[in-house]
Amino acid sequence: MTEGDSLILGIDLGTTNSLVGVVDSGLPILLADEHGSRITPSAVYFPMSEGAPVVGAAALRQRAVDPARTVTSVKRLIGRRPGEGDWVPPYRLGELGTSAVDVSAQILAHLRGVAERAMETTIRRAVITVPAYFNDAQRAATKRAGEQAGLTVERILSEPTAAALAYGLHRIDERKKVAVYDLGGGTFDLSILEMRDGVFQVLATAGDTELGGDDLDRLLAEWIWAQFDVGGRSGFHELPAVPRARLLEAAEEAKKRLSSSESHTVELPFFEAQRNLHVVITRADLERIARPWAERTRTHCLRALTDAKLAIGDLDEVILVGGSTRIPLVRQVVAEIFGREPNTSQNPDEAVGLGAVIQAGILSGSLRQVLLLDVTPLSLGIETFGGLMNIIIPRNTTLPCKAGEMFTNAVAGQDSMLIRVLQGERELAKDNWELGQVAVPFSPGAKGSARVGVQFSIDANGILQVLARDTVTQVDTVLEIQGTAVDVADERVEQMISESVDFAFEDMNERIWTEAKLKAEELLPAVDAALAQAGDAIGAEDRAQIVGAADRVRKVLADPEHSSRLLKEATQVLDDATQSLAVILVEQAMEASLERRGLL
Ligand code: ADP
Ligand code: MG
């Protein structure tokens, strides 16, 4: 197997831009093409002649000149039947002899090439992201495009989930709710995620497939044109294709500049006849234009919250995704909508790509340490008397960690204890997974006289060490378990958790029964012994009552019905009935002791 076989690409196949990356030596990285760019425009140009299709920035440059042969935003068409959706492209795929899947495959093959060049090896596997709202047909078509590009698609990942991974939110506590605000080139998506049982669930999505940075470019281009064309001779839309494209390009450039500077000058030499276009635009100008545009996202945000049945205050985090969220005004609008500052710790236009890379890294095992070692995926414990699971380290405990408990012998004269190390969420030991077992010897004594401390510790490498110490002899027994304590496949974790939920009721009943049974089984021989020792000291009636109560306990114990309630009641009656006997026993014991010491 060459190195490339184990590599899995993470790919953000965007409407406007696409990114590719890989985990290299444990670090998730996005890869640059030969021009040093990590962002590839999702554009394919089909030259008139035999020439091969051109992908990326070079294709985009052809759009102004040859819009009918330049395919952009093909993601809007993938997995849809002709006529489905209301977006009408400025090109006809049929006339170009291609399809949405083909074009997507060309983009993916280009990205694969970028990665292979950077990593100097062939790569055949990938994780590809799609919007959360993509249906099965759209996901399947995306997968097919990947296969056509020579890639085995290991997973189709939702974009907001990828973004949450990039923001490191998989490390936050269970049940945290996150709003993912994704404003890209042509689309706006708002997703609400909840971290549940270690995986993100999409609670709601909302958005507008006709709202993005492109719209702002158009508004800005119109404004620039109006500044230039003072007389108002013609509208922006009446301009010929080439000058219009030049203006749009300049507007986008100005918009991007104004995300970091306060003012920008648009210069287009020989824009019209001999006239040069020279327009100064300030951030305040842009913000005036952009305000209503950015405000259009508000209703979608509120809508998604309503769908998720959440109030704004229920959100724990708002993260920004998409190039357009680099605009300071957009960040301000987001803060206004959600009443809190959004998390801006990641590059918004790279977050989805980075998340895809992280997911790919997890799948290939190259990111195992980063991800899986931070918490225990399932509870760890040992089997105790009666076949019950005794949890020592609960699930989701942050690593490294250490915890322990004292145990004692259940049977007199016992000289060793078998420690079965278990993993899982079920109440009964038999339903959990056994990771290993070890016999711990101790000095035999009366029931309950042995003291064995059991300590679990998991180090940063995920190695579980079980240490059992006989506190009398100070002898230690150590069992080491590699990996399995923390490294469990997601599906198995999910299955264990869902079973624990499904069987919660039965499991609980079983545990209550077992505990009641242990108590009854402890009480019965004690009562027999007490009767034998002091039975003569109580009246016949009391004696009959105790014997009857004990028989009742035995009967309920033997009843296959396993009614915890009846058993508890019967045990309680027996306990109460033996009160007088217990008093007598204590008195007898005191007398004996005083006598021994010659005091009586
Ligand atoms: P998509 O997810 O739609 O493929 P992106 O997330 O890459 O696209 O967003 C592309 C959009 O982001 C474009 O409209 C682009 O102009 C805009 N954009 C990129 N960088 C900036 C910036 N610095 N300031 C403002 N807008 C930006
Ligand atoms: Mg995107």
XYZ file of C-alpha atoms and ligand atoms in Angstrom:
628
model
C 0.000 0.000 0.000
C 1.404 3.349 -0.951
C 0.956 6.376 1.249
C -1.747 7.664 -1.057
C -4.049 4.731 -0.349
C -4.473 5.791 3.241
C -5.031 9.448 2.411
C -8.571 10.754 2.259
C -9.255 14.155 0.782
C -11.632 16.595 2.411
C -13.474 18.571 -0.269
C -15.798 21.564 -0.016
C -17.552 21.509 -3.391
C -19.068 24.983 -3.218
C -21.488 26.855 -5.441
C -18.925 29.598 -6.000
C -15.678 28.236 -4.638
C -14.218 24.841 -3.833
C -11.434 23.746 -1.519
C -9.443 20.593 -0.991
C -7.261 19.441 1.853
C -5.833 16.501 3.664
C -4.477 15.582 7.061
C -0.711 15.722 6.809
C 1.354 14.440 9.739
C -1.587 14.863 12.062
C -2.456 18.380 10.927
C -5.490 19.234 8.820
C -4.375 21.502 5.966
C -5.964 23.010 2.898
C -3.865 22.666 -0.233
C -2.862 25.394 -2.653
C -2.697 25.057 -6.424
C 0.378 25.960 -8.457
C -0.544 29.647 -8.236
C -0.590 29.477 -4.459
C -4.356 29.690 -4.195
C -6.284 27.503 -1.789
C -9.643 28.597 -3.179
C -10.650 27.298 -6.623
C -13.625 28.975 -8.328
C -16.237 26.312 -9.132
C -16.156 27.222 -12.830
C -15.541 25.128 -15.938
C -14.958 26.628 -19.381
C -15.661 24.556 -22.475
C -13.540 25.858 -25.358
C -15.070 25.951 -28.800
C -12.459 23.639 -30.373
C -11.377 20.184 -29.309
C -9.551 21.631 -26.278
C -10.058 20.103 -22.852
C -12.337 21.930 -20.389
C -10.592 24.511 -18.234
C -11.314 24.536 -14.506
C -11.011 27.248 -11.845
C -9.812 30.850 -12.029
C -8.829 30.500 -15.688
C -12.360 29.380 -16.540
C -13.902 32.229 -14.602
C -11.888 34.727 -16.647
C -13.697 33.422 -19.729
C -17.119 34.125 -18.301
C -17.240 37.753 -19.423
C -16.103 36.861 -22.913
C -18.002 33.648 -23.430
C -20.802 33.275 -20.857
C -22.590 30.530 -22.818
C -19.521 28.276 -22.623
C -18.613 29.005 -18.998
C -20.372 26.851 -16.474
C -20.638 28.327 -12.971
C -22.898 27.581 -10.001
C -23.505 24.070 -11.354
C -24.204 22.982 -7.803
C -27.599 24.607 -8.226
C -28.388 22.035 -10.930
C -26.869 18.833 -9.636
C -29.272 16.019 -8.827
C -32.230 17.952 -10.177
C -34.443 17.068 -13.078
C -34.477 19.558 -15.950
C -36.835 22.379 -15.074
C -36.747 21.592 -11.358
C -35.819 24.674 -9.319
C -36.208 28.171 -10.650
C -32.635 29.119 -11.404
C -31.973 29.638 -15.114
C -28.284 29.410 -15.984
C -26.712 31.606 -18.680
C -25.518 28.417 -20.394
C -27.082 25.186 -21.644
C -25.372 22.052 -20.406
C -26.945 19.961 -23.175
C -25.546 22.197 -25.887
C -22.101 21.912 -24.328
C -22.469 18.135 -24.377
C -22.109 17.890 -20.644
C -24.170 17.473 -17.469
C -24.151 18.820 -13.924
C -22.547 15.602 -12.710
C -19.874 15.811 -15.441
C -19.025 19.411 -14.594
C -18.873 18.638 -10.882
C -16.662 15.665 -11.717
C -14.337 17.977 -13.647
C -14.058 20.306 -10.671
C -13.445 17.357 -8.350
C -10.817 15.897 -10.681
C -9.103 19.283 -10.747
C -9.088 19.418 -6.935
C -7.805 15.869 -6.813
C -4.992 16.980 -9.142
C -4.160 19.930 -6.878
C -3.909 17.557 -3.931
C -1.900 14.904 -5.770
C 0.572 17.510 -6.951
C 0.944 18.908 -3.440
C 1.209 15.514 -1.766
C 3.215 13.939 -4.615
C 1.159 10.755 -4.619
C -2.022 9.407 -6.164
C -5.122 9.807 -4.023
C -8.324 7.839 -4.473
C -10.581 8.586 -1.527
C -12.564 11.628 -0.452
C -15.126 13.148 1.873
C -17.314 15.674 0.052
C -19.605 18.238 1.665
C -23.126 19.166 0.542
C -25.692 21.595 1.972
C -27.737 20.183 4.826
C -30.913 20.537 2.773
C -29.621 18.440 -0.179
C -32.000 15.560 -0.828
C -31.031 11.976 -1.639
C -30.898 12.613 -5.375
C -28.567 15.582 -4.946
C -26.343 13.662 -2.554
C -26.258 10.628 -4.829
C -25.402 12.807 -7.834
C -22.564 14.441 -5.901
C -21.281 11.012 -4.977
C -21.439 9.943 -8.608
C -19.448 13.028 -9.604
C -16.787 12.008 -7.096
C -16.634 8.495 -8.514
C -16.388 9.898 -12.023
C -13.383 11.891 -10.821
C -11.742 8.631 -9.752
C -12.539 9.032 -6.089
C -14.180 6.645 -3.674
C -16.520 8.875 -1.736
C -16.126 7.723 1.838
C -18.719 10.112 3.148
C -21.075 12.849 2.054
C -20.940 15.339 4.903
C -23.321 18.195 5.663
C -21.692 21.612 5.333
C -22.835 22.974 8.709
C -21.569 19.840 10.410
C -18.231 20.258 8.673
C -18.103 23.885 9.784
C -18.857 22.897 13.375
C -15.982 20.405 13.224
C -13.653 23.125 11.954
C -14.693 25.417 14.785
C -13.839 22.597 17.185
C -17.374 22.379 18.472
C -17.354 18.596 18.614
C -15.416 19.143 21.805
C -18.174 21.072 23.494
C -20.530 19.467 25.945
C -23.481 17.381 24.981
C -26.677 19.120 24.080
C -25.001 22.355 23.071
C -26.889 24.109 20.312
C -25.122 25.901 17.508
C -26.397 28.198 14.776
C -24.319 28.008 11.588
C -24.733 31.219 9.582
C -23.405 30.543 6.061
C -23.473 33.422 3.608
C -21.538 32.460 0.469
C -21.431 33.697 -3.107
C -24.944 32.861 -4.181
C -26.713 31.195 -1.304
C -27.564 31.761 2.320
C -28.002 28.847 4.708
C -28.832 28.927 8.349
C -28.624 25.612 10.165
C -29.207 24.822 13.771
C -27.252 21.899 15.103
C -27.303 20.082 18.344
C -24.508 17.935 19.629
C -26.227 14.766 20.745
C -24.536 11.572 21.800
C -21.316 12.662 20.193
C -22.751 13.487 16.790
C -24.256 16.628 15.374
C -27.914 16.541 14.558
C -29.372 19.125 12.232
C -32.407 20.458 14.101
C -33.505 22.899 11.418
C -32.351 24.543 8.226
C -33.584 27.659 6.501
C -32.182 29.983 3.906
C -32.389 31.491 0.472
C -30.792 29.958 -2.592
C -30.859 33.365 -4.296
C -29.055 35.408 -1.663
C -25.299 35.814 -1.517
C -22.258 37.931 -2.169
C -23.033 38.037 -5.913
C -26.122 40.123 -5.181
C -24.070 42.625 -3.278
C -21.565 42.753 -6.169
C -24.437 43.650 -8.480
C -25.804 46.342 -6.143
C -22.340 47.806 -5.769
C -21.639 47.671 -9.519
C -24.879 49.555 -10.133
C -23.862 52.165 -7.587
C -20.381 52.536 -9.123
C -21.944 52.845 -12.569
C -24.307 55.531 -11.279
C -21.335 57.500 -9.870
C -19.599 57.288 -13.235
C -22.561 57.743 -15.529
C -23.643 61.008 -13.956
C -26.026 61.890 -16.721
C -27.839 58.559 -16.278
C -27.709 57.801 -19.983
C -28.122 54.076 -19.605
C -28.840 51.630 -16.869
C -26.208 49.170 -15.634
C -28.192 46.275 -17.054
C -28.197 47.778 -20.510
C -24.394 47.705 -20.636
C -22.772 45.272 -23.052
C -21.534 42.017 -21.507
C -17.845 42.877 -21.335
C -17.974 46.253 -19.555
C -20.683 44.860 -17.296
C -18.443 41.950 -16.350
C -15.517 44.345 -15.771
C -17.673 46.425 -13.438
C -18.904 43.377 -11.537
C -15.359 42.149 -11.096
C -14.264 45.581 -9.870
C -17.227 45.736 -7.527
C -16.370 42.374 -5.991
C -12.771 43.463 -5.581
C -13.900 46.719 -3.900
C -16.282 44.831 -1.631
C -13.526 42.487 -0.472
C -11.095 45.372 0.088
C -13.628 47.218 2.171
C -13.852 44.281 4.578
C -10.459 45.352 5.852
C -10.009 48.980 4.754
C -12.169 52.043 5.146
C -11.949 53.284 1.603
C -11.140 51.978 -1.884
C -10.745 53.515 -5.298
C -12.113 51.672 -8.300
C -9.999 52.375 -11.386
C -11.007 51.015 -14.792
C -8.881 52.559 -17.536
C -10.620 53.220 -20.881
C -13.867 52.021 -19.432
C -16.062 53.789 -21.927
C -14.588 55.139 -25.141
C -11.647 57.173 -23.923
C -13.023 57.763 -20.440
C -11.377 56.179 -17.442
C -13.581 55.073 -14.592
C -12.378 56.413 -11.261
C -14.744 56.063 -8.305
C -13.919 56.332 -4.613
C -16.001 54.152 -2.361
C -15.927 54.165 1.418
C -16.983 51.476 3.815
C -19.888 53.674 4.865
C -21.077 53.758 1.221
C -20.894 49.993 1.029
C -22.695 49.558 4.317
C -25.541 51.767 3.211
C -25.933 49.584 0.119
C -25.409 46.321 1.957
C -27.694 46.906 4.944
C -31.019 45.866 3.347
C -29.253 42.960 1.631
C -27.804 41.669 4.906
C -31.112 42.233 6.686
C -32.718 39.734 4.320
C -31.056 36.942 6.302
C -32.915 37.848 9.490
C -36.262 36.188 8.789
C -34.522 32.947 7.824
C -32.653 32.904 11.117
C -35.823 33.442 13.101
C -37.629 30.870 10.991
C -35.017 28.198 11.680
C -35.175 28.936 15.390
C -38.944 28.545 15.333
C -38.664 25.283 13.402
C -36.145 23.999 15.930
C -38.497 25.153 18.715
C -35.746 27.219 20.251
C -35.485 30.723 21.584
C -32.478 32.850 20.730
C -31.263 32.430 24.295
C -31.125 28.639 23.869
C -28.220 28.891 21.447
C -24.803 28.277 22.870
C -22.846 29.435 19.865
C -23.241 31.206 16.528
C -20.544 30.430 13.964
C -19.805 32.224 10.723
C -19.268 30.399 7.436
C -18.940 31.635 3.855
C -16.814 34.375 2.326
C -19.507 37.016 2.712
C -19.383 36.789 6.498
C -15.991 38.480 6.295
C -17.927 41.700 5.778
C -17.949 43.637 9.066
C -21.533 44.766 8.509
C -22.685 41.160 8.111
C -21.042 40.304 11.412
C -22.837 43.246 12.969
C -26.194 42.131 11.574
C -25.593 38.601 12.862
C -24.821 40.012 16.307
C -28.035 42.040 16.162
C -30.144 39.062 15.071
C -28.814 36.677 17.696
C -28.113 39.160 20.459
C -24.590 37.857 20.847
C -21.205 38.170 19.188
C -20.668 35.404 16.635
C -17.645 33.136 16.911
C -15.098 34.445 14.399
C -12.206 32.209 15.363
C -11.969 30.448 11.964
C -11.614 31.661 8.393
C -15.248 31.574 7.313
C -14.548 30.717 3.671
C -12.317 27.818 4.701
C -14.336 26.380 7.570
C -16.360 23.882 5.522
C -13.262 22.675 3.667
C -11.319 22.357 6.878
C -14.164 20.434 8.491
C -14.249 18.041 5.531
C -10.516 17.490 6.013
C -10.992 16.827 9.720
C -13.740 14.305 8.962
C -11.500 12.668 6.361
C -8.721 12.531 8.937
C -10.982 10.838 11.435
C -12.047 8.266 8.837
C -8.500 7.491 7.782
C -7.358 7.274 11.366
C -4.755 10.008 10.959
C -6.580 12.357 13.324
C -7.543 9.769 15.884
C -5.563 11.319 18.664
C -6.975 14.772 18.263
C -10.543 13.725 18.197
C -11.170 10.588 20.002
C -8.952 11.128 22.945
C -10.675 14.090 24.400
C -13.569 12.239 25.986
C -14.527 8.661 26.752
C -17.176 7.664 24.210
C -18.849 5.214 26.574
C -18.885 4.573 30.298
C -16.272 2.291 31.819
C -16.817 0.206 34.904
C -16.680 -3.219 36.446
C -19.169 -5.948 37.111
C -20.317 -6.133 40.670
C -22.149 -8.755 42.662
C -25.412 -9.792 41.088
C -24.206 -9.057 37.570
C -24.689 -5.305 37.734
C -22.627 -2.686 35.931
C -20.813 -0.384 38.303
C -19.625 2.699 36.451
C -16.234 4.050 37.443
C -15.618 6.523 34.619
C -18.835 7.875 33.084
C -19.069 8.457 29.375
C -17.887 11.821 28.067
C -15.301 12.212 30.785
C -12.445 14.378 29.577
C -9.089 12.674 29.259
C -6.734 12.064 30.883
C -8.724 10.974 33.894
C -8.580 8.809 36.960
C -11.289 7.459 39.267
C -11.744 4.601 41.677
C -13.853 2.820 44.227
C -13.556 0.346 47.074
C -14.969 -3.137 46.780
C -15.305 -5.964 49.245
C -15.811 -9.704 49.209
C -19.357 -10.939 48.910
C -18.670 -14.405 50.259
C -16.846 -15.431 53.425
C -13.523 -17.148 52.863
C -13.259 -15.874 49.301
C -9.613 -15.404 48.410
C -9.816 -13.649 45.092
C -12.084 -11.381 43.166
C -12.581 -11.398 39.424
C -12.613 -7.929 37.996
C -14.361 -7.735 34.660
C -13.697 -4.413 32.956
C -16.818 -3.320 31.120
C -17.743 -0.659 28.648
C -21.251 0.484 27.879
C -24.383 2.153 29.100
C -26.514 -0.812 30.120
C -27.457 -1.536 33.703
C -26.599 -5.236 33.537
C -23.022 -6.330 33.063
C -23.958 -8.944 30.491
C -25.339 -6.312 28.117
C -22.121 -4.293 28.123
C -18.860 -5.125 26.380
C -16.051 -6.783 28.264
C -12.671 -5.179 27.640
C -10.721 -7.557 29.834
C -10.624 -9.300 33.162
C -8.214 -9.904 35.938
C -8.302 -11.919 39.147
C -7.263 -9.996 42.230
C -6.080 -12.120 45.140
C -6.648 -10.991 48.697
C -6.368 -12.430 52.170
C -9.512 -14.452 52.902
C -11.740 -13.356 55.738
C -15.333 -12.946 56.765
C -17.797 -11.635 54.266
C -17.167 -7.932 53.719
C -13.767 -7.980 55.411
C -11.617 -7.696 52.303
C -10.927 -4.230 51.001
C -9.944 -3.924 47.376
C -9.494 -0.537 45.828
C -10.025 -0.475 42.092
C -8.688 2.489 40.189
C -9.204 3.247 36.490
C -6.925 5.719 34.797
C -6.798 6.668 31.133
C -3.764 8.547 29.907
C -3.543 10.992 27.040
C -2.757 8.124 24.660
C -6.010 6.397 25.445
C -4.481 3.578 27.436
C -6.699 2.374 30.254
C -4.919 1.072 33.285
C -6.866 -0.848 35.868
C -5.148 -1.068 39.191
C -6.566 -3.226 41.976
C -5.018 -3.013 45.414
C -5.678 -5.210 48.420
C -5.574 -2.580 51.119
C -4.647 -5.187 53.744
C -1.625 -6.653 51.984
C -0.927 -3.609 49.801
C -0.509 -5.984 46.862
C -1.309 -4.391 43.489
C -2.664 -6.141 40.441
C -2.489 -4.196 37.186
C -4.316 -4.705 33.927
C -3.595 -2.596 30.885
C -6.069 -2.134 28.068
C -4.905 -0.433 24.897
C -7.063 1.799 22.798
C -10.405 0.045 23.061
C -11.405 2.178 26.022
C -11.550 5.300 23.896
C -11.365 4.128 20.325
C -14.815 2.858 19.451
C -16.440 3.159 16.026
C -19.105 5.866 15.923
C -21.776 3.402 14.831
C -21.092 1.114 17.777
C -21.283 4.042 20.185
C -24.566 5.116 18.641
C -25.915 1.584 18.823
C -24.943 1.168 22.460
C -26.537 4.453 23.385
C -29.730 3.835 21.496
C -30.026 0.390 23.086
C -29.509 1.855 26.515
C -32.361 4.238 25.797
C -34.593 1.523 24.317
C -34.041 -0.800 27.247
C -33.819 1.871 29.930
C -37.062 0.786 31.538
C -36.387 -2.944 31.576
C -32.787 -2.387 32.591
C -33.816 -0.199 35.491
C -36.387 -2.741 36.686
C -33.778 -5.455 36.421
C -31.312 -3.395 38.443
C -33.893 -2.592 41.150
C -34.863 -6.268 41.325
C -31.254 -7.386 41.545
C -30.522 -4.909 44.294
C -33.645 -5.914 46.238
C -32.749 -9.570 45.751
C -29.216 -9.047 47.049
C -30.611 -7.336 50.113
C -33.157 -10.136 50.732
C -30.538 -12.831 50.248
C -28.361 -11.093 52.773
C -31.157 -10.724 55.279
C -32.517 -14.295 55.154
C -29.455 -16.177 56.474
C -28.943 -13.412 59.072
C -32.511 -13.962 60.303
C -32.035 -17.735 60.404
C -28.846 -17.319 62.417
C -30.502 -14.888 64.818
C -33.455 -17.215 65.332
C -31.106 -20.086 66.077
C -29.151 -18.009 68.544
C -31.857 -16.048 70.322
C -35.129 -17.457 69.117
C -35.949 -18.820 72.531
C -35.876 -15.368 74.048
C -38.875 -14.132 72.117
C -42.485 -15.165 72.321
C -44.001 -17.877 70.120
C -46.161 -15.303 68.380
C -43.190 -13.090 67.471
C -41.309 -16.126 66.325
C -44.151 -17.281 64.108
C -44.398 -13.806 62.649
C -40.693 -13.765 61.758
C -40.767 -17.245 60.245
C -43.851 -16.290 58.241
C -42.265 -13.076 56.990
C -39.093 -14.956 55.993
C -41.159 -17.543 54.113
C -42.941 -14.772 52.308
C -39.599 -13.271 51.205
C -38.464 -16.676 49.933
C -41.691 -17.082 48.045
C -41.441 -13.707 46.317
C -37.790 -14.404 45.515
C -38.726 -17.647 43.813
C -41.598 -16.053 41.922
C -40.670 -15.764 38.227
C -42.691 -12.526 38.178
C -39.611 -10.706 39.606
C -41.685 -7.984 41.218
C -39.273 -5.587 42.885
C -42.151 -3.907 44.691
C -43.402 -7.128 46.328
C -39.890 -8.148 47.230
C -39.117 -4.798 48.808
C -42.358 -4.913 50.761
C -41.751 -8.464 51.970
C -38.180 -7.627 52.924
C -39.378 -4.567 54.814
C -41.941 -6.656 56.735
C -39.230 -9.143 57.618
C -36.914 -6.363 58.670
C -39.583 -4.850 60.902
C -40.562 -8.215 62.375
C -36.990 -8.899 63.420
C -36.634 -5.620 65.322
C -37.329 -7.200 68.728
C -35.023 -10.053 67.865
C -32.284 -7.629 66.946
C -32.650 -5.784 70.266
C -32.351 -9.044 72.139
C -29.292 -10.026 70.141
C -27.603 -6.741 70.922
C -28.405 -7.112 74.589
C -27.051 -10.665 74.584
C -23.899 -9.517 72.907
C -23.385 -6.741 75.460
C -23.946 -9.092 78.346
C -21.467 -11.529 76.876
C -18.911 -8.797 76.463
C -19.336 -7.479 80.007
C -19.155 -10.994 81.311
C -15.929 -11.589 79.410
C -14.407 -8.544 80.939
C -15.552 -9.760 84.373
C -17.868 -6.889 84.925
C -20.970 -8.936 85.466
P -19.669 29.362 -1.725
O -19.837 28.644 -0.439
O -20.931 29.998 -2.186
O -19.036 28.531 -2.769
P -17.723 31.186 -0.470
O -18.029 30.798 0.922
O -16.347 30.989 -0.943
O -18.686 30.570 -1.527
O -18.119 32.733 -0.619
C -17.891 33.433 -1.770
C -18.384 34.831 -1.580
O -17.646 35.460 -0.536
C -18.189 35.688 -2.818
O -19.347 36.449 -3.021
C -17.033 36.587 -2.423
O -17.103 37.850 -3.047
C -17.246 36.734 -0.940
N -16.021 37.118 -0.246
C -14.860 36.443 -0.211
N -13.952 37.121 0.525
C -14.567 38.258 0.952
C -14.160 39.373 1.731
N -12.932 39.454 2.211
N -15.065 40.346 1.968
C -16.302 40.260 1.483
N -16.761 39.243 0.737
C -15.888 38.247 0.465
Mg -19.941 27.280 0.925
